[in-house]
Coordinates of C-alpha atoms in Angstrom, one line a residue:
Chain A
M1 CA -10.9 -34.9 24.5
S2 CA -10.5 -36.4 27.8
N3 CA -12.1 -35.7 30.9
S4 CA -9.0 -34.9 32.6
S5 CA -8.0 -32.4 29.9
I6 CA -7.4 -28.9 31.0
A7 CA -9.2 -26.2 29.1
I8 CA -7.3 -22.9 28.7
E9 CA -9.1 -20.7 30.8
V10 CA -10.0 -17.3 29.1
R11 CA -10.0 -14.5 31.8
Q12 CA -11.9 -11.5 31.0
A13 CA -13.6 -9.3 33.2
M14 CA -11.3 -9.6 36.1
W15 CA -8.4 -8.3 33.8
S16 CA -10.0 -5.2 32.7
R17 CA -8.1 -3.5 30.1
R18 CA -10.1 -0.1 30.4
G19 CA -6.8 1.8 30.9
F20 CA -3.7 0.2 31.8
L21 CA -2.8 -0.1 35.4
K22 CA -1.1 3.0 36.3
A23 CA 2.1 3.1 38.4
G24 CA 1.3 3.3 42.1
A25 CA -2.2 1.8 41.8
G26 CA -1.0 -0.4 44.5
L27 CA -1.8 -3.8 43.1
L28 CA 1.7 -4.7 42.4
A29 CA 3.6 -1.8 43.6
G30 CA 5.8 -1.7 46.7
V31 CA 6.7 -4.5 49.1
A32 CA 10.3 -5.4 48.0
G33 CA 9.5 -8.8 49.5
L34 CA 12.8 -11.1 49.5
N35 CA 11.8 -14.6 49.7
A36 CA 13.9 -17.5 49.4
L37 CA 11.1 -20.0 48.7
P38 CA 10.4 -20.7 45.2
V39 CA 6.6 -20.2 45.5
R40 CA 5.5 -17.5 47.9
A41 CA 3.3 -18.6 50.8
D42 CA 1.5 -15.2 50.8
G43 CA 0.8 -15.0 46.9
P44 CA 1.5 -15.8 43.5
Y45 CA 5.0 -16.1 41.9
R46 CA 5.7 -12.5 40.4
I47 CA 6.9 -12.3 37.1
V48 CA 7.9 -8.7 35.8
V49 CA 8.6 -8.4 32.1
V50 CA 10.0 -5.3 30.8
G51 CA 9.5 -4.5 27.0
G52 CA 6.6 -5.6 25.0
G53 CA 8.4 -6.6 21.7
F54 CA 8.7 -10.2 20.4
G55 CA 10.7 -11.3 23.3
G56 CA 8.8 -9.7 26.2
A57 CA 5.3 -10.4 24.8
T58 CA 6.0 -14.1 24.0
A59 CA 7.4 -14.5 27.5
A60 CA 4.4 -12.8 29.3
K61 CA 2.0 -15.0 27.2
Y62 CA 3.8 -18.3 27.8
F63 CA 4.2 -17.8 31.4
K64 CA 0.3 -17.5 31.7
L65 CA -0.3 -20.5 29.3
W66 CA 2.3 -22.8 30.9
G67 CA 2.1 -21.6 34.4
Q68 CA -1.7 -22.5 34.4
E69 CA -1.0 -25.8 32.8
S70 CA 1.5 -26.6 35.4
G71 CA -0.7 -25.5 38.2
L72 CA 1.5 -22.9 39.4
D73 CA 0.0 -19.5 40.3
V74 CA 2.0 -16.9 38.3
A75 CA 1.3 -13.2 38.3
V76 CA 2.8 -11.6 35.1
T77 CA 3.0 -7.9 34.8
L78 CA 4.3 -6.5 31.2
I79 CA 6.0 -3.1 31.6
E80 CA 6.1 -1.2 28.3
P81 CA 6.1 2.5 27.5
N82 CA 4.3 2.3 24.2
A83 CA 0.4 1.4 23.9
K84 CA 1.3 -0.7 21.0
Y85 CA 4.3 -2.4 19.5
S86 CA 5.5 -1.4 16.1
S87 CA 7.1 -4.5 14.2
P88 CA 10.4 -4.0 12.5
I89 CA 9.5 -7.3 10.9
L90 CA 8.1 -6.5 7.5
S91 CA 8.5 -2.9 8.0
G92 CA 10.7 -2.8 4.7
M93 CA 7.1 -2.9 3.1
V94 CA 6.1 0.2 4.9
V95 CA 9.4 1.8 3.5
T96 CA 8.4 1.0 -0.1
R97 CA 4.7 1.7 0.6
Q98 CA 3.5 -1.5 0.0
L99 CA 1.9 -1.9 3.5
E100 CA 0.3 0.6 5.6
I101 CA 2.1 1.2 8.8
D102 CA -0.7 0.4 11.2
R103 CA -0.8 -3.1 10.0
L104 CA 2.4 -3.7 11.9
D105 CA 0.9 -2.3 15.2
F106 CA 0.4 -4.9 17.8
G107 CA -1.3 -4.0 21.1
F108 CA -1.5 -5.8 24.3
D109 CA -5.3 -6.6 24.5
R110 CA -5.0 -10.1 23.8
L111 CA -2.3 -10.7 26.3
Q112 CA -4.7 -8.8 28.9
D113 CA -7.9 -10.1 28.0
V114 CA -7.4 -13.7 27.0
H115 CA -4.1 -14.6 28.9
G116 CA -4.4 -12.4 32.1
V117 CA -1.4 -10.4 31.9
S118 CA -1.3 -7.0 33.8
L119 CA 0.0 -4.1 31.9
L120 CA 2.0 -0.9 33.1
Q121 CA 2.3 1.6 30.5
D122 CA 5.5 2.9 31.9
S123 CA 9.2 2.9 31.5
V124 CA 11.8 1.0 34.1
T125 CA 14.3 3.6 35.2
G126 CA 16.1 1.4 37.7
I127 CA 16.6 -2.2 38.9
D128 CA 17.3 -3.3 42.5
A129 CA 18.8 -6.7 42.1
V130 CA 19.1 -7.3 45.8
G131 CA 15.8 -6.1 46.9
K132 CA 14.3 -7.5 43.7
T133 CA 12.4 -4.4 42.4
V134 CA 12.3 -2.2 39.4
T135 CA 11.7 1.6 39.7
L136 CA 9.4 3.2 37.1
S137 CA 9.7 6.6 35.5
D138 CA 8.5 8.6 38.4
G139 CA 11.5 7.7 40.2
S140 CA 9.8 6.4 43.1
T141 CA 7.3 3.9 42.4
T142 CA 8.7 0.4 42.7
V143 CA 7.3 -3.0 41.5
A144 CA 8.7 -6.0 43.1
Y145 CA 9.5 -9.4 41.3
D146 CA 10.4 -12.8 42.0
R147 CA 12.0 -13.2 38.5
L148 CA 12.7 -10.2 36.2
I149 CA 12.6 -10.8 32.4
L150 CA 14.2 -8.0 30.4
S151 CA 13.6 -7.7 26.7
P152 CA 14.6 -4.0 26.1
G153 CA 15.9 -4.4 22.6
I154 CA 18.7 -2.2 21.2
S155 CA 20.3 1.4 21.2
F156 CA 22.9 2.6 18.8
V157 CA 26.4 3.8 19.1
D158 CA 26.6 7.5 18.7
V159 CA 28.0 9.2 15.5
E160 CA 29.2 12.7 15.5
G161 CA 26.7 15.0 14.2
W162 CA 23.9 12.3 14.0
D163 CA 20.4 13.7 14.8
T164 CA 18.1 11.0 14.3
D165 CA 15.1 13.3 13.9
K166 CA 16.7 14.2 10.5
V167 CA 18.7 11.3 9.8
P168 CA 16.7 8.0 10.8
H169 CA 18.0 4.5 11.4
A170 CA 14.4 3.2 11.0
W171 CA 15.6 0.1 12.6
S172 CA 13.6 0.2 15.7
G173 CA 10.3 2.1 16.8
R174 CA 7.3 3.5 14.7
D175 CA 8.4 7.3 14.5
Q176 CA 11.7 6.2 12.7
L177 CA 9.8 4.1 10.2
Q178 CA 7.6 7.0 9.5
L179 CA 10.4 9.4 9.0
L180 CA 12.3 7.4 6.6
T181 CA 9.0 6.5 4.7
Q182 CA 8.0 10.1 4.5
Q183 CA 11.6 11.3 3.4
L184 CA 11.5 8.6 0.6
A185 CA 8.1 9.6 -0.4
D186 CA 9.4 13.0 -0.9
F187 CA 12.5 12.0 -2.7
P188 CA 13.5 14.7 -5.2
E189 CA 14.2 13.4 -9.0
G190 CA 18.0 13.0 -9.3
G191 CA 18.5 12.6 -5.6
T192 CA 21.0 10.6 -3.7
F193 CA 20.1 8.0 -1.0
V194 CA 22.9 6.5 1.3
L195 CA 22.5 3.6 3.4
K196 CA 24.9 2.4 6.1
V197 CA 25.1 -1.0 7.2
P198 CA 26.3 -1.6 10.7
A199 CA 29.0 -3.5 12.0
A200 CA 28.1 -7.0 13.0
P201 CA 26.5 -8.2 15.3
Y202 CA 23.2 -6.2 14.6
R203 CA 19.6 -6.9 14.4
C204 CA 18.5 -8.8 11.3
P205 CA 21.8 -9.5 9.2
P206 CA 20.0 -9.5 5.9
G207 CA 17.9 -6.3 6.7
P208 CA 20.2 -3.7 5.7
Y209 CA 21.1 -5.3 2.3
E210 CA 17.3 -6.0 1.7
R211 CA 16.5 -2.5 2.6
A212 CA 19.0 -1.0 0.0
S213 CA 17.8 -3.2 -2.8
T214 CA 14.2 -2.7 -2.0
V215 CA 14.6 1.0 -1.7
A216 CA 16.6 1.0 -5.0
D217 CA 13.7 -0.7 -6.8
Y218 CA 11.1 1.4 -5.3
L219 CA 12.8 4.7 -6.4
R220 CA 13.5 3.1 -9.8
A221 CA 10.0 2.1 -10.1
N222 CA 8.8 5.8 -9.3
N223 CA 11.5 7.0 -12.0
K224 CA 13.5 9.0 -9.5
N225 CA 16.6 8.4 -11.3
A226 CA 18.3 8.3 -8.0
R227 CA 21.9 7.5 -7.0
V228 CA 21.9 4.7 -4.3
V229 CA 24.9 4.0 -2.2
V230 CA 25.6 1.5 0.3
L231 CA 28.4 2.1 2.8
D232 CA 29.1 -1.3 4.6
A233 CA 31.1 -1.8 7.9
Q234 CA 31.9 -5.3 6.7
A235 CA 34.6 -5.9 4.0
D236 CA 31.8 -7.4 1.7
I237 CA 28.0 -8.1 1.8
A238 CA 28.0 -10.6 4.8
V239 CA 24.6 -12.3 3.8
E240 CA 24.0 -13.9 0.5
P241 CA 26.7 -11.7 -1.4
D242 CA 25.9 -13.4 -4.8
T243 CA 22.2 -12.5 -4.6
F244 CA 22.5 -8.9 -3.4
H245 CA 25.5 -8.1 -5.5
A246 CA 23.4 -9.4 -8.5
L247 CA 20.5 -6.9 -7.3
Y248 CA 22.7 -4.1 -6.8
D249 CA 24.2 -4.5 -10.3
D250 CA 20.7 -4.6 -11.7
F251 CA 19.6 -1.6 -9.9
G252 CA 22.9 0.4 -10.4
V253 CA 23.4 0.5 -6.6
E254 CA 27.0 1.6 -5.7
Y255 CA 28.4 -0.7 -2.9
Y256 CA 31.5 0.0 -0.8
G257 CA 32.9 -2.2 2.1
N258 CA 35.1 -1.7 5.2
I259 CA 33.6 1.8 5.6
Q260 CA 34.0 3.6 8.8
I261 CA 31.8 6.7 9.1
E262 CA 33.6 9.8 10.7
R263 CA 30.8 12.1 10.8
V264 CA 27.2 13.2 9.5
N265 CA 25.8 16.4 8.7
S266 CA 22.3 15.9 9.6
G267 CA 21.1 18.8 7.5
D268 CA 19.6 22.3 8.1
A269 CA 16.4 23.2 9.7
E270 CA 14.5 21.9 6.7
G271 CA 16.7 18.8 6.5
K272 CA 18.4 19.8 3.5
S273 CA 22.1 19.6 2.7
K274 CA 22.9 16.5 4.5
S275 CA 26.1 14.7 4.0
I276 CA 28.0 11.7 5.3
T277 CA 31.8 11.5 5.7
Y278 CA 33.8 8.2 5.7
V279 CA 37.0 6.6 5.4
T280 CA 37.7 3.2 3.8
L281 CA 39.6 1.0 6.2
E282 CA 42.6 -1.0 4.8
K283 CA 42.7 -4.5 6.6
D284 CA 45.1 -7.3 6.5
I285 CA 44.2 -11.0 6.1
D286 CA 43.0 -11.3 9.7
G287 CA 40.9 -8.3 9.4
T288 CA 43.2 -6.1 11.5
V289 CA 43.1 -2.5 10.4
I290 CA 46.4 -1.3 8.9
G291 CA 45.6 1.8 7.2
Q292 CA 42.6 3.9 5.8
S293 CA 41.8 6.0 2.9
A294 CA 41.4 10.0 3.0
E295 CA 38.1 11.1 4.1
Q296 CA 35.3 11.1 1.6
T297 CA 32.0 13.0 1.6
I298 CA 28.8 12.0 -0.2
E299 CA 26.1 14.7 -0.2
A300 CA 22.7 13.1 0.0
D301 CA 19.0 13.8 0.1
V302 CA 18.1 11.0 2.3
I303 CA 20.5 9.1 4.6
N304 CA 19.5 5.9 6.2
L305 CA 22.0 5.7 9.0
I306 CA 21.8 2.3 10.6
G307 CA 24.2 2.9 13.3
D308 CA 26.3 0.3 15.1
H309 CA 24.3 -1.7 17.8
K310 CA 24.5 -2.2 21.6
A311 CA 22.0 -3.5 24.2
A312 CA 19.3 -1.1 25.2
D313 CA 20.4 1.5 27.8
L314 CA 18.7 -0.4 30.7
I315 CA 21.2 -3.1 30.5
F316 CA 24.0 -0.9 31.0
D317 CA 22.4 1.3 33.8
A318 CA 21.6 -2.2 35.5
G319 CA 25.3 -3.3 35.2
L320 CA 24.2 -6.3 33.1
N321 CA 26.6 -5.8 30.2
D322 CA 29.7 -6.9 32.1
G323 CA 31.9 -4.4 30.2
G324 CA 30.6 -5.3 26.7
N325 CA 27.9 -4.4 24.6
W326 CA 25.5 -7.0 25.4
A327 CA 24.3 -8.8 28.4
P328 CA 25.9 -12.2 29.2
V329 CA 23.4 -14.8 29.9
N330 CA 23.1 -18.6 30.5
P331 CA 21.4 -19.9 27.4
L332 CA 19.6 -22.6 29.3
T333 CA 17.5 -20.0 31.3
Y334 CA 18.6 -16.7 29.9
E335 CA 19.6 -15.7 33.4
S336 CA 22.3 -12.9 33.7
T337 CA 25.7 -14.6 34.5
V338 CA 26.8 -11.4 36.0
A339 CA 27.6 -11.8 39.8
G340 CA 24.8 -10.3 42.0
K341 CA 22.3 -10.4 39.2
E342 CA 20.5 -13.6 39.8
F343 CA 16.9 -13.8 39.1
I344 CA 17.3 -11.3 36.2
H345 CA 16.9 -12.8 32.7
I346 CA 17.5 -11.1 29.3
L347 CA 15.9 -12.1 26.2
G348 CA 16.3 -11.1 22.5
D349 CA 18.5 -8.5 20.9
A350 CA 19.9 -7.3 24.1
Q351 CA 21.5 -10.6 25.1
G352 CA 24.9 -11.8 24.1
T353 CA 24.4 -15.4 22.9
P354 CA 25.6 -16.1 19.3
I355 CA 21.9 -16.6 18.4
V356 CA 20.9 -14.1 15.6
K357 CA 19.5 -10.8 16.7
A358 CA 15.9 -10.8 15.5
G359 CA 12.3 -10.9 16.7
Q360 CA 11.9 -14.5 15.7
A361 CA 14.8 -15.4 17.7
A362 CA 13.5 -13.5 20.7
N363 CA 10.2 -15.3 20.5
N364 CA 11.8 -18.8 20.8
E365 CA 14.4 -17.6 23.3
A366 CA 11.4 -16.6 25.4
K367 CA 10.0 -19.9 25.4
V368 CA 13.3 -21.4 26.6
C369 CA 13.3 -18.9 29.6
V370 CA 9.9 -19.5 30.7
D371 CA 10.2 -23.2 30.3
A372 CA 13.2 -23.0 32.5
I373 CA 11.6 -20.8 35.2
L374 CA 8.5 -22.9 35.4
R375 CA 10.4 -26.2 35.5
T376 CA 12.6 -24.8 38.3
L377 CA 9.4 -23.5 40.3
G378 CA 8.1 -26.9 40.0
G379 CA 11.2 -28.4 41.5
D380 CA 12.6 -29.7 38.3
S381 CA 15.7 -28.5 36.2
P382 CA 15.7 -26.5 33.1
Y383 CA 15.8 -28.6 30.0
A384 CA 19.6 -29.4 29.2
T385 CA 19.9 -29.0 25.3
P386 CA 17.4 -26.5 24.3
I387 CA 17.2 -25.5 20.6
V388 CA 16.3 -22.0 19.1
T389 CA 14.9 -22.4 15.6
V390 CA 14.2 -19.2 13.5
G391 CA 12.6 -18.8 10.3
C392 CA 12.4 -15.5 8.4
S393 CA 11.2 -13.9 5.1
A394 CA 11.2 -10.5 3.5
P395 CA 11.1 -8.6 0.1
V396 CA 14.5 -8.0 -1.7
T397 CA 12.7 -6.1 -4.4
Q398 CA 9.1 -4.8 -5.0
T399 CA 8.0 -8.3 -6.0
K400 CA 10.6 -10.9 -5.0
V401 CA 10.9 -12.4 -1.5
N402 CA 13.8 -14.3 0.1
W403 CA 13.8 -16.6 3.3
A404 CA 16.2 -18.0 5.6
G405 CA 15.9 -20.8 8.1
N406 CA 18.4 -21.4 11.0
V407 CA 18.7 -23.6 14.1
W408 CA 21.0 -22.9 17.1
R409 CA 21.6 -25.8 19.7
Y410 CA 23.1 -25.6 23.1
N411 CA 26.6 -27.0 23.3
D412 CA 27.6 -28.4 26.7
G413 CA 31.0 -28.2 25.8
T414 CA 31.2 -24.5 25.1
L415 CA 28.2 -23.8 27.4
N416 CA 26.7 -21.7 24.6
M417 CA 24.6 -21.7 21.7
E418 CA 25.9 -22.7 18.3
K419 CA 24.4 -22.7 14.8
V420 CA 24.0 -26.2 13.7
A421 CA 22.0 -25.6 10.5
G422 CA 21.1 -22.7 8.2
K423 CA 20.0 -22.0 4.9
F424 CA 18.6 -19.3 2.4
A425 CA 16.1 -19.5 -0.2
P426 CA 17.7 -20.8 -3.6
E427 CA 16.9 -17.5 -5.0
P428 CA 14.4 -14.6 -4.4
T429 CA 11.0 -15.3 -6.0
E430 CA 7.4 -14.0 -6.4
A431 CA 6.3 -17.3 -5.1
N432 CA 7.6 -16.7 -1.9
W433 CA 5.3 -13.7 -1.4
Q434 CA 2.5 -15.4 0.1
P435 CA 4.3 -17.8 2.4
M436 CA 6.2 -14.5 3.9
L437 CA 2.8 -13.1 4.9
Q438 CA 1.6 -16.5 6.2
W439 CA 4.9 -16.9 8.4
A440 CA 4.7 -13.4 9.5
H441 CA 1.0 -13.7 10.6
N442 CA 1.8 -16.8 12.6
L443 CA 4.8 -15.2 14.3
F444 CA 2.8 -12.2 15.1
A445 CA -0.1 -14.2 16.6
D446 CA 2.2 -16.6 18.5
S447 CA 3.7 -13.4 20.1
F448 CA 0.9 -11.0 20.6
G449 CA -2.2 -13.1 20.2
Chain B
M1 CA 6.7 -25.8 -1.4
N2 CA 4.5 -26.7 1.4
S3 CA 2.0 -28.5 -0.9
N4 CA 2.7 -32.0 0.8
L5 CA 2.2 -30.7 4.2
K6 CA -1.0 -28.9 3.3
K7 CA -2.3 -32.0 1.5
R8 CA -1.7 -34.0 4.7
N9 CA -3.6 -31.4 6.8
M10 CA -6.7 -31.7 4.8
K11 CA -7.8 -34.4 7.3
L12 CA -8.6 -31.4 9.5
G13 CA -11.2 -30.2 6.9
R14 CA -10.1 -26.7 7.0
P15 CA -11.4 -24.8 4.0
A16 CA -9.4 -22.5 2.0
V17 CA -10.7 -19.3 3.4
L18 CA -7.6 -16.9 2.7
A19 CA -9.6 -14.5 0.5
V20 CA -12.5 -14.6 3.0
I21 CA -10.2 -13.8 6.1
G22 CA -8.9 -10.8 4.0
L23 CA -12.4 -9.6 3.3
S24 CA -14.0 -10.0 6.8
L25 CA -11.1 -8.3 8.3
S26 CA -11.1 -5.2 6.1
G27 CA -14.6 -4.6 7.5
C28 CA -13.8 -4.6 11.3
L29 CA -10.5 -3.0 11.3
D30 CA -9.9 0.6 11.3
S31 CA -7.9 1.6 8.4
S32 CA -8.7 5.3 8.5
G33 CA -7.2 8.0 10.4
S34 CA -3.7 7.8 9.1
S35 CA -1.7 10.8 9.0
N36 CA 1.4 9.5 7.0
G37 CA -0.2 9.1 3.7
D38 CA -1.4 5.7 4.4
D39 CA -4.7 6.4 2.6
E40 CA -2.7 6.3 -0.6
I41 CA -1.9 2.6 -0.1
N42 CA -4.3 -0.2 -0.3
S43 CA -2.3 -3.3 0.4
G44 CA -5.4 -5.5 1.4
I45 CA -3.0 -7.0 4.0
Y46 CA -4.0 -7.5 7.5
F47 CA -2.6 -9.5 10.3
D48 CA -5.4 -10.2 12.7
I49 CA -3.9 -12.0 15.7
S50 CA -7.1 -12.7 17.5
S51 CA -8.4 -15.6 15.4
V52 CA -7.1 -18.5 17.7
D53 CA -9.8 -19.3 20.5
Y54 CA -8.0 -20.1 23.3
S55 CA -10.9 -21.4 25.3
A56 CA -11.3 -24.1 22.5
V57 CA -7.6 -25.4 23.2
S58 CA -7.2 -28.3 25.6
V59 CA -4.0 -29.8 26.8
D60 CA -4.5 -33.4 28.2
A61 CA -3.4 -33.7 31.7
S62 CA -0.9 -36.3 31.0
A63 CA 1.0 -33.7 28.9
A64 CA 2.6 -32.9 32.4
D65 CA 4.1 -36.4 32.5
L66 CA 6.0 -35.9 29.2
A67 CA 9.7 -36.0 29.2
S68 CA 11.7 -33.0 29.8
G69 CA 11.9 -30.9 26.6
A70 CA 8.8 -32.2 25.0
R71 CA 6.7 -28.9 25.5
L72 CA 9.9 -26.6 24.8
L73 CA 10.7 -28.3 21.6
A74 CA 7.4 -28.5 20.3
A75 CA 7.0 -24.7 21.3
Q76 CA 9.8 -23.9 19.0
C77 CA 7.6 -24.9 16.0
A78 CA 4.8 -22.6 17.3
Q79 CA 6.6 -19.6 16.0
C80 CA 5.5 -20.4 12.4
H81 CA 2.8 -23.0 13.2
G82 CA 0.8 -21.3 15.8
T83 CA 0.6 -21.4 19.7
Y84 CA -0.1 -25.1 20.6
G85 CA 0.4 -25.8 16.8
V86 CA -3.0 -24.0 16.1
A87 CA -1.9 -22.1 13.0
V88 CA -3.3 -19.0 11.5
R89 CA -3.7 -18.0 7.7
E90 CA -3.8 -21.2 6.0
W91 CA -0.6 -22.8 7.2
P92 CA -0.1 -26.2 8.4
D93 CA -1.5 -26.9 11.9
L94 CA 0.5 -29.3 14.2
W95 CA -2.0 -29.8 17.1
G96 CA -3.1 -33.5 17.4
S97 CA -0.4 -34.7 15.1
G98 CA 1.8 -37.6 16.4
R99 CA 3.2 -40.0 13.9
Q100 CA 2.6 -37.5 11.0
I101 CA 5.0 -35.2 12.7
G102 CA 7.7 -37.9 12.6
N103 CA 6.9 -38.5 9.0
W104 CA 7.2 -34.9 8.0
M105 CA 10.6 -34.5 9.7
S106 CA 12.1 -37.5 8.2
Q107 CA 10.6 -36.4 4.9
Y108 CA 12.0 -33.0 5.1
Q109 CA 15.4 -34.2 6.0
D110 CA 15.7 -35.6 2.6
V111 CA 17.8 -33.8 0.2
N112 CA 14.9 -33.6 -2.2
Y113 CA 13.6 -30.9 0.1
A114 CA 16.8 -29.1 0.2
D115 CA 15.1 -25.9 -1.2
N116 CA 12.3 -25.9 1.4
M117 CA 12.7 -23.9 4.6
M118 CA 11.5 -26.9 6.6
H119 CA 14.8 -28.8 5.4
V120 CA 16.9 -26.8 7.6
H121 CA 14.6 -27.1 10.6
A122 CA 14.1 -30.9 10.2
L123 CA 17.9 -31.3 10.1
G124 CA 18.2 -29.4 13.4
Y125 CA 16.4 -32.0 15.4
T126 CA 17.8 -35.4 16.4
D127 CA 15.5 -38.5 16.3
D128 CA 15.2 -38.4 19.9
E129 CA 13.9 -34.8 19.8
V130 CA 11.4 -35.6 17.0
N131 CA 10.1 -38.4 19.3
L132 CA 9.5 -35.9 21.8
L133 CA 7.7 -33.7 19.4
K134 CA 5.4 -36.8 18.5
T135 CA 4.5 -37.3 22.2
Y136 CA 3.4 -33.6 22.6
Y137 CA 1.2 -32.5 19.9
P138 CA -1.2 -35.5 20.3
K139 CA -2.0 -34.0 23.9
I140 CA -3.4 -30.9 22.3
A141 CA -6.9 -30.5 20.9
Y142 CA -8.6 -27.6 19.4
S143 CA -12.3 -27.4 18.7
G144 CA -12.5 -23.7 17.6
G145 CA -12.5 -21.9 14.3
Q146 CA -9.6 -20.4 12.7

C-alpha cells in the first residue's frame, strides 16, 4: 500500500444514528440557497436523495465514497419513509415460505455509521425545482439541495374494484409481500389462484412468470390440488417462453395471453368471494387491437393482481413525467430532460430509458449518475459512453433457479441506452441455487452495506 | 461455473468459510419476534451486509489520474463482486487485479463459456473498456476480513 493512498474514512460518532434526524431539526432544513457556483463557498455540496431502495441507497453510498476520494465536500441526505427497505429481489422465496421475510429487510445503519449519510425518515410531498428545495410530509419543512436524486420506484394503474388490502400486488413493499404470503399459507384445498401479469414495461420482466411457477409448485408440494391461472397482458410469455410453458405444463398451470382486466371483486369483509373479470383482446399482426372476446369471470381464493406500472406519484406531482408514465432522463447523467427541471436526477424503475426495471439496474444507474455529478463538480465532463450491466437470478420452482445477464450501452446516435448483450441460463437448475444467494448477497452489500 | 475464477482467486488465500458465516450470523441476528409465521421457517439463509471493513480499503491516490470511465466501468462489476471489488460470501474478488481481469474477460468472451453469466458481461465490454478495468482495480487494496 503506498503512502499516498487514501484510506476510506470510517465516520462514526459524529453521525449518530440514535434516532433519525427529524424534519425541522435545522441541520439541513430551510435556506433555499440558489447558487450558480458548482461548489458552494459556504458549505458542502448538498445532495438530497429521495427513496432508500437499490437506486437511492447506492447513490447515497457512492456519493460519500467517491466524493471523499475526489476531495469534494459532499453532504448527502437520504429521505425515506420506512425504517428499513424490504427487498423485492428474492421475495419469491418469502411467498413460498422458503425464506423469512426479515432476511430481506435492509436498514440504513451502514449508510449512516460507515459512510456518513444523513437520514430523514420522512416523505417528500413537493419539489421546488426553481428554489431547489423539497417539502416534507408536514407540508412546511423544506430541505435545500444542489442536486436532487429521486429513486421513488413505481405505482400501479388503477383497476375498477381493486382493493390492495385484499387483493395484493405483492410487487413492492413489505406489507404487500406479507399479505400474499399469508393468503397462500391459508390457501384452501381445491382452491383457485389467479396471477395477472402486467403490460410491459414493468419491474422485473421474468418475475410474474417465476411467481406463477413457484407458487404452483408450492401449492402442489402442499397437496392443495389448486387451480392456478395466469392472465397475461402480453400475447405470449414474454421471457423465456419455452422454459415457462414447460413448467406450466408440468404443474398444470392454465395460461392465457392478450388479457385485459375489466374489473376485480376484491371480496367481502373476510376477503372471501373474490373474482376477476377480463376480456381476451384480438390483435392483428402489428399488435393493434381489432376486437375482443365476451367478458369472462374467474372466482378465486387468492388473486395476485400485479397491475400495470407507472412511475411513483412523486414523479407526476413534480411534473417530471412529461406527459408519459415515466420520467425522461439523459442516460449520461440521469438528469431530467424536462425543461425547468435541471439539477433533478431520476434513477431506477421511475425513469424512462429502455434499461430493464429492476433493483440491480437501479444500483448501476446510480453509479453512472454519481460519477457524472462528481466529475461535473470537479470541472470535468460526464463519461461519454456508460454501460449498465445487470445480473439477476431467481427460483422458478421450489428447487430450481434461473439466471439472466444483460448489458446496456449508450448509443451516441440515438442518445439513449440500448441493449447490446443478453442471455438466460441454459435451463433452470438446482446448481444455480447457491450462486443465486451469493449474487444477491453481493448486490445487497453493494447497495446497503 | 465459476470454478476457474475461484481457483485463480485462491492467491488471496481466502478460506472456504461459507458454513462458518452462516453459523456465526445465526448467533448475532435476531430471528425471533416474527408475527407472520416466520418461526415455522428455518431457512438458515442470512445476508449480512456489514462484513466489509471500509477502513481497511485503500484507494491509491493515483486512481484520480486514471482515464475517464475507469472508476465507473469498474463499479458496474461491484454489483456482483462487491464495492471496490471486495466481494462477500465466497465470490470472486476483483480488488488488486490487473492483468487477471483482462485474462478473465477474454476467457469469458470465448464461446466455451456461453453457458456462464459472465459470458454476456464480458461481451458487453470493448477491449479499450477492459483495459480501463485493468487500470482501476490494481489501485484498490483491502486489508480487512470478509
